[in-house]
XYZ file of N, CA, C and O in Angstrom:
480
model
N 0.505 -1.732 0.473
C -0.594 0.019 -0.060
C 1.013 1.501 0.258
O 1.721 1.253 0.979
N 0.842 2.198 -0.711
C 0.339 3.484 -1.103
C 0.511 4.410 -0.448
O -1.114 4.711 -0.921
N 0.532 5.933 0.336
C 0.053 6.266 0.874
C 0.632 8.015 1.431
O 1.296 7.838 0.299
N -0.449 9.320 1.154
C 0.089 10.157 1.084
C -0.326 11.358 1.323
O -1.717 11.139 2.346
N -0.003 11.584 2.315
C -0.051 12.298 3.953
C 0.014 13.978 3.583
O 1.044 14.112 2.775
N -0.759 15.089 3.413
C -0.929 16.239 3.192
C -1.034 16.772 4.511
O -1.682 17.106 5.719
N -0.204 17.998 4.075
C -0.148 19.297 5.758
C 0.174 20.240 5.240
O 0.026 20.785 3.826
N -0.650 21.402 5.883
C -0.696 22.945 5.650
C -1.740 23.485 4.871
O -1.074 25.111 4.869
N -2.600 23.313 4.850
C -3.515 24.218 3.743
C -4.424 25.037 5.479
O -3.497 25.038 7.081
N -5.146 25.870 5.173
C -5.426 26.724 6.139
C -6.150 28.310 5.605
O -6.038 28.343 4.344
N -6.712 28.622 6.893
C -6.976 30.185 6.325
C -5.756 30.921 6.127
O -5.090 31.334 6.851
N -5.506 32.458 5.240
C -5.073 33.331 5.252
C -5.502 33.877 4.292
O -6.292 34.617 3.343
N -4.663 35.450 4.498
C -6.013 36.719 3.667
C -4.685 37.028 2.909
O -3.667 36.394 2.442
N -5.317 37.615 1.591
C -5.262 38.467 0.236
C -3.329 38.220 0.952
O -3.128 39.020 1.067
N -3.336 38.121 -0.419
C -1.550 38.580 -0.539
C -0.546 37.672 0.426
O 0.577 37.930 0.162
N -1.261 36.797 1.357
C 0.151 36.143 2.120
C 0.242 35.191 1.708
O 0.248 34.324 0.701
N 1.004 34.487 2.293
C 1.432 32.487 1.918
C 0.829 31.509 2.362
O 0.967 31.654 3.959
N 1.214 30.558 2.160
C 0.843 29.244 2.743
C 1.714 28.294 1.581
O 2.247 28.244 0.863
N 2.784 27.184 2.834
C 3.352 26.153 2.173
C 2.359 24.570 2.730
O 2.291 24.738 3.421
N 2.113 24.236 1.575
C 2.251 23.018 1.173
C 3.417 21.413 1.172
O 3.255 22.121 0.706
N 2.683 20.271 2.173
C 3.480 19.721 1.963
C 2.587 17.828 1.680
O 1.388 18.071 2.305
N 3.683 17.418 1.426
C 2.519 15.763 0.786
C 3.640 14.561 0.867
O 5.217 15.026 -0.156
N 3.786 14.026 1.697
C 4.497 12.371 2.159
C 4.114 12.027 1.496
O 3.112 11.435 2.157
N 5.393 10.463 0.584
C 4.266 9.968 0.520
C 4.916 8.795 1.129
O 6.771 8.201 2.073
N 4.720 7.758 1.523
C 5.058 6.377 2.553
C 3.828 4.834 2.159
O 2.901 4.756 1.165
N 5.568 3.851 2.037
C 4.736 2.109 1.545
C 5.529 1.443 0.946
O 7.056 2.694 1.171
N 5.474 0.646 0.224
C 6.435 0.059 -0.066
C 6.785 0.820 -1.778
O 6.280 0.716 -3.106
N 7.529 1.938 -1.175
C 7.743 3.165 -3.289
C 9.291 2.280 -3.322
O 9.701 2.304 -2.439
N 9.861 1.541 -5.358
C 10.666 1.916 -5.721
C 10.758 3.642 -5.664
O 12.096 3.842 -5.833
N 10.547 3.910 -6.091
C 11.132 4.761 -7.275
C 9.058 6.452 -7.810
O 8.420 5.497 -7.501
N 9.794 7.274 -7.371
C 8.572 7.685 -7.679
C 8.994 8.646 -8.612
O 10.235 9.680 -9.622
N 8.262 8.892 -9.652
C 8.296 9.660 -10.970
C 8.195 11.573 -11.382
O 8.280 11.724 -10.159
N 5.766 11.336 -11.273
C 6.249 13.417 -11.837
C 5.650 13.322 -10.156
O 4.813 11.827 -9.083
N 5.730 14.473 -9.446
C 4.815 14.195 -8.329
C 3.958 15.990 -8.566
O 4.810 16.670 -9.467
N 2.423 16.469 -7.861
C 2.235 17.295 -8.722
C 1.137 17.918 -7.434
O 0.583 17.304 -6.588
N 0.883 18.905 -8.066
C -0.363 20.019 -7.442
C -0.958 19.355 -8.219
O -1.789 20.393 -9.227
N -2.650 19.661 -7.748
C -4.000 20.039 -8.293
C -5.052 20.449 -7.057
O -5.333 20.327 -5.766
N -6.128 21.187 -8.123
C -6.916 22.185 -6.935
C -8.450 21.808 -7.509
O -9.079 21.989 -8.616
N -9.219 22.056 -6.403
C -10.246 22.032 -6.865
C -11.575 22.822 -6.551
O -11.374 22.677 -4.880
N -11.959 23.934 -6.457
C -12.945 24.937 -6.277
C -14.065 24.588 -5.959
O -15.087 23.470 -6.662
N -14.771 25.022 -5.037
C -16.518 25.060 -5.235
C -17.065 24.990 -6.267
O -17.582 25.911 -6.883
N -18.035 23.961 -7.021
C -18.472 24.196 -8.117
C -17.579 23.825 -9.448
O -18.527 24.680 -10.805
N -16.342 23.786 -9.043
C -15.376 23.262 -10.510
C -14.777 22.480 -10.951
O -14.999 21.610 -9.658
N -14.134 21.878 -12.025
C -13.571 21.246 -11.390
C -12.037 20.721 -11.190
O -11.629 21.770 -11.254
N -11.932 19.793 -10.831
C -9.979 19.167 -9.837
C -10.141 19.988 -11.847
O -9.357 19.184 -12.434
N -8.093 21.362 -11.226
C -7.533 21.270 -12.268
C -5.918 21.569 -11.587
O -5.697 21.577 -10.462
N -5.244 21.227 -12.607
C -3.129 21.445 -12.414
C -3.094 22.452 -12.607
O -3.657 23.657 -12.264
N -2.350 22.390 -10.974
C -1.555 23.538 -10.233
C 0.036 23.202 -11.138
O 0.261 24.252 -11.259
N 0.639 22.813 -10.476
C 2.647 22.310 -11.286
C 2.604 21.341 -10.644
O 1.565 19.904 -9.712
N 3.500 20.476 -11.558
C 3.435 19.618 -11.439
C 5.593 19.465 -11.331
O 5.905 20.370 -11.961
N 6.338 18.592 -11.088
C 6.770 18.353 -11.469
C 7.748 17.017 -11.384
O 7.390 15.946 -11.354
N 8.708 16.806 -12.807
C 8.814 15.465 -13.653
C 10.234 15.345 -11.821
O 11.146 15.437 -11.301
N 10.770 13.746 -12.301
C 11.648 13.463 -12.093
C 13.366 13.709 -12.684
O 13.493 13.701 -11.838
N 12.776 13.902 -13.673
C 14.024 15.290 -14.651
C 14.332 16.051 -14.085
O 15.548 16.926 -14.263
N 13.546 17.081 -13.199
C 13.409 17.644 -12.833
C 12.610 19.163 -13.728
O 13.107 20.461 -13.423
N 12.448 18.534 -14.502
C 11.040 20.603 -14.988
C 10.070 19.782 -14.435
O 9.206 20.127 -13.638
N 9.825 21.262 -14.228
C 7.683 22.380 -13.585
C 7.040 22.346 -15.204
O 7.746 22.919 -16.088
N 6.564 22.618 -14.232
C 4.912 23.282 -15.043
C 3.772 24.004 -14.097
O 3.930 23.686 -13.262
N 3.423 24.980 -14.211
C 2.101 25.692 -13.819
C 1.820 26.323 -14.980
O 1.579 26.354 -15.413
N 0.263 26.181 -13.680
C -1.222 27.058 -14.769
C -0.451 28.447 -13.957
O -0.238 29.013 -13.859
N -1.385 28.821 -15.673
C -0.932 30.144 -16.020
C -1.011 31.230 -14.916
O -1.316 32.008 -14.350
N -3.061 30.936 -13.988
C -2.969 31.134 -13.390
C -2.461 32.101 -12.444
O -2.531 32.124 -11.424
N -1.745 30.644 -12.055
C -0.755 31.047 -10.573
C 0.934 31.246 -10.927
O 1.872 30.726 -10.273
N 0.946 31.106 -12.336
C 3.076 31.426 -12.576
C 3.065 32.815 -11.914
O 2.545 33.846 -11.828
N 4.643 32.604 -11.050
C 5.562 33.180 -10.719
C 5.025 34.304 -8.542
O 4.957 34.809 -8.376
N 3.924 33.107 -8.374
C 3.048 33.256 -7.727
C 3.510 32.358 -6.460
O 3.668 32.333 -5.778
N 3.241 31.590 -6.844
C 3.123 29.351 -6.506
C 4.652 28.851 -7.169
O 5.369 28.900 -8.024
N 5.258 27.964 -6.338
C 6.575 27.337 -6.503
C 6.397 25.675 -6.358
O 6.190 26.198 -5.185
N 7.154 25.518 -6.754
C 7.084 23.236 -6.725
C 8.251 22.639 -6.159
O 8.849 22.688 -7.338
N 8.422 22.295 -5.065
C 9.455 21.677 -5.360
C 9.858 20.815 -4.833
O 8.207 19.879 -4.032
N 10.748 18.920 -4.657
C 10.587 18.098 -3.787
C 11.300 17.563 -3.429
O 12.762 18.417 -3.853
N 11.726 17.039 -3.081
C 12.897 15.904 -1.944
C 12.428 14.359 -2.298
O 11.689 13.750 -1.575
N 12.974 13.442 -2.867
C 12.949 12.667 -3.346
C 13.344 11.775 -2.079
O 12.874 10.930 -2.062
N 14.797 12.070 -1.448
C 14.513 11.374 -0.816
C 13.977 11.365 0.755
O 13.625 10.513 1.501
N 12.226 12.317 0.576
C 12.713 12.086 2.120
C 10.366 11.455 1.319
O 9.683 11.474 1.605
N 11.224 11.137 -0.105
C 9.102 11.022 -0.884
C 8.161 12.070 -0.547
O 7.176 11.961 -0.636
N 9.014 13.900 -0.864
C 7.755 14.477 -0.429
C 7.610 15.329 -1.837
O 9.202 15.867 -2.359
N 6.702 16.279 -1.770
C 6.564 17.253 -2.895
C 6.004 18.207 -1.420
O 5.083 18.046 -1.135
N 6.180 19.624 -2.863
C 6.019 20.985 -1.101
C 5.541 22.719 -2.211
O 5.886 21.877 -3.894
N 4.838 23.005 -2.345
C 3.791 23.610 -3.083
C 3.893 24.625 -1.921
O 2.803 25.161 -1.015
N 4.645 25.980 -2.287
C 5.032 27.527 -2.388
C 4.269 27.762 -2.153
O 4.208 28.862 -3.934
N 3.118 28.971 -2.145
C 2.567 30.148 -2.502
C 2.358 31.434 -1.814
O 1.692 31.551 -0.586
N 2.399 31.950 -2.838
C 2.548 32.997 -2.379
C 1.372 34.505 -2.768
O 1.206 33.845 -3.892
N 1.597 35.349 -2.483
C 1.076 36.425 -3.184
C -1.290 35.704 -3.447
O -1.365 35.404 -4.702
N -1.042 35.389 -2.293
C -2.574 34.558 -2.332
C -3.394 35.175 -2.567
O -3.527 36.137 -2.249
N -4.666 34.727 -3.569
C -5.065 35.281 -3.865
C -7.395 34.150 -3.220
O -7.377 33.380 -3.336
N -8.550 35.423 -3.304
C -9.402 34.465 -2.905
C -9.609 33.461 -4.224
O -10.242 32.549 -3.671
N -9.091 33.741 -5.474
C -9.871 32.662 -6.583
C -9.017 32.215 -6.330
O -9.276 30.609 -6.914
N -7.756 31.533 -5.723
C -6.764 30.415 -4.873
C -7.741 29.227 -3.824
O -7.327 28.151 -3.809
N -8.293 30.263 -3.254
C -9.769 29.407 -1.852
C -9.688 27.580 -3.365
O -10.809 27.816 -4.250
N -9.283 26.424 -2.587
C -9.980 24.915 -3.296
C -9.620 24.407 -2.424
O -8.417 24.546 -2.031
N -9.347 23.119 -2.539
C -8.900 21.624 -1.859
C -7.826 21.398 -2.674
O -8.442 21.509 -4.071
N -7.102 20.977 -1.617
C -5.760 21.285 -2.664
C -5.285 19.692 -2.795
O -5.420 19.556 -1.417
N -5.167 19.655 -4.044
C -4.654 17.578 -3.757
C -3.204 17.532 -4.331
O -3.192 17.902 -5.172
N -2.370 16.822 -3.241
C -0.672 15.868 -4.021
C -1.126 14.746 -4.788
O -2.332 14.134 -4.758
N -0.768 15.026 -5.877
C -0.220 13.734 -6.503
C 1.350 13.284 -7.367
O 1.630 13.855 -6.606
N 0.948 11.871 -7.391
C 2.322 11.059 -7.430
C 1.825 9.803 -8.079
O 1.303 8.777 -8.136
N 2.563 9.712 -8.373
C 2.647 8.485 -9.973
C 4.257 7.212 -9.313
O 5.606 8.007 -9.279
N 4.028 6.521 -9.076
C 4.962 5.631 -8.251
C 5.445 3.968 -8.906
O 3.872 3.952 -9.150
N 6.160 3.815 -8.178
C 6.876 2.240 -9.246
C 6.903 2.113 -7.673
O 8.159 2.036 -7.100
N 6.398 0.901 -7.242
C 5.670 -0.069 -6.183
C 6.779 -0.667 -6.084
O 7.359 -1.096 -7.464
N 7.647 -0.879 -4.945
C 8.240 -1.916 -5.732
C 8.147 -3.149 -5.961
O 9.082 -4.163 -6.174
N 6.630 -3.610 -6.562
C 6.318 -4.164 -6.802
C 6.207 -4.341 -8.340
O 6.619 -5.541 -8.924
N 6.729 -3.879 -8.911
C 6.922 -3.226 -10.152
C 5.553 -2.382 -10.805
O 5.612 -1.905 -11.831
N 4.449 -2.862 -9.522
C 3.740 -1.778 -10.664
C 3.295 -0.229 -10.390
O 3.818 0.377 -10.143
N 3.278 0.551 -11.290
C 2.922 1.393 -11.181
C 1.400 2.015 -11.089
O 0.954 1.716 -10.900
N 1.327 2.962 -10.080
C 0.618 3.370 -8.946
C 0.917 4.763 -10.011
O 1.447 5.857 -9.478
N -0.822 5.779 -9.061
C -1.076 6.949 -9.134
C -1.929 7.192 -7.868
O -2.797 6.528 -7.419
N -0.774 7.592 -6.845
C -1.995 8.305 -5.970
C -2.306 9.194 -5.414
O -1.546 10.166 -6.464
N -3.490 9.300 -5.477
C -3.999 11.574 -4.317
C -3.874 11.200 -2.685
O -4.020 10.862 -2.621
N -3.820 12.589 -2.415
C -3.707 12.697 -1.089
C -5.226 13.011 -0.601
O -6.169 12.866 -1.949
N -5.469 12.904 0.801
C -7.257 13.333 0.725
C -7.649 14.428 0.395
O -8.259 14.816 0.462
N -6.366 14.949 0.421
C -7.021 17.433 0.151
C -6.348 18.205 1.827
O -6.397 17.683 2.247
N -6.002 18.986 1.068
C -5.826 20.090 2.243
C -6.483 21.225 1.691
O -6.475 22.037 0.701
N -7.143 21.816 2.544
C -8.632 23.027 1.917
C -6.856 24.064 2.462
O -6.664 24.426 3.456
N -7.098 24.853 1.496
C -6.887 26.638 1.384
C -8.098 27.509 1.464
O -8.354 26.968 0.202
N -8.180 28.024 2.174
C -8.830 29.271 2.314
C -8.644 30.866 2.293
O -7.788 30.913 3.226
N -8.745 31.639 1.258
C -7.618 32.995 1.215
C -9.244 34.312 1.029
O -9.992 34.186 0.822
N -9.084 34.777 1.883
C -9.605 35.694 3.156
C -9.652 36.197 3.489
O -9.335 36.000 4.299
N -10.373 37.871 3.280
C -10.007 38.868 4.611
C -10.981 38.866 5.619
O -11.060 39.590 6.397
């Protein structure tokens, strides 16, 4: 079994910052892509940022220049530093990791989600 544990969500004022963390645990051989997605009320889940094992990153246009994704492969963790937060960033944020298990199986695993609320 492979699980993701997220942390770092909460309430922040517009213009503020938050850092989300996501750590994988279980029978893991390697981790390929890691990413963050979000789902606002009444909207579909959307990509926020991704990071490949080769070091490439990709961001949604709406967060470029404000959010930074990073990873620590030794800790099996991915992070999302969010600066200059706006009310429209309010959403449940989900961590996603594409993992090769020790069994050789390729898995796509999702975190449970962490709520980020940007409001004054």
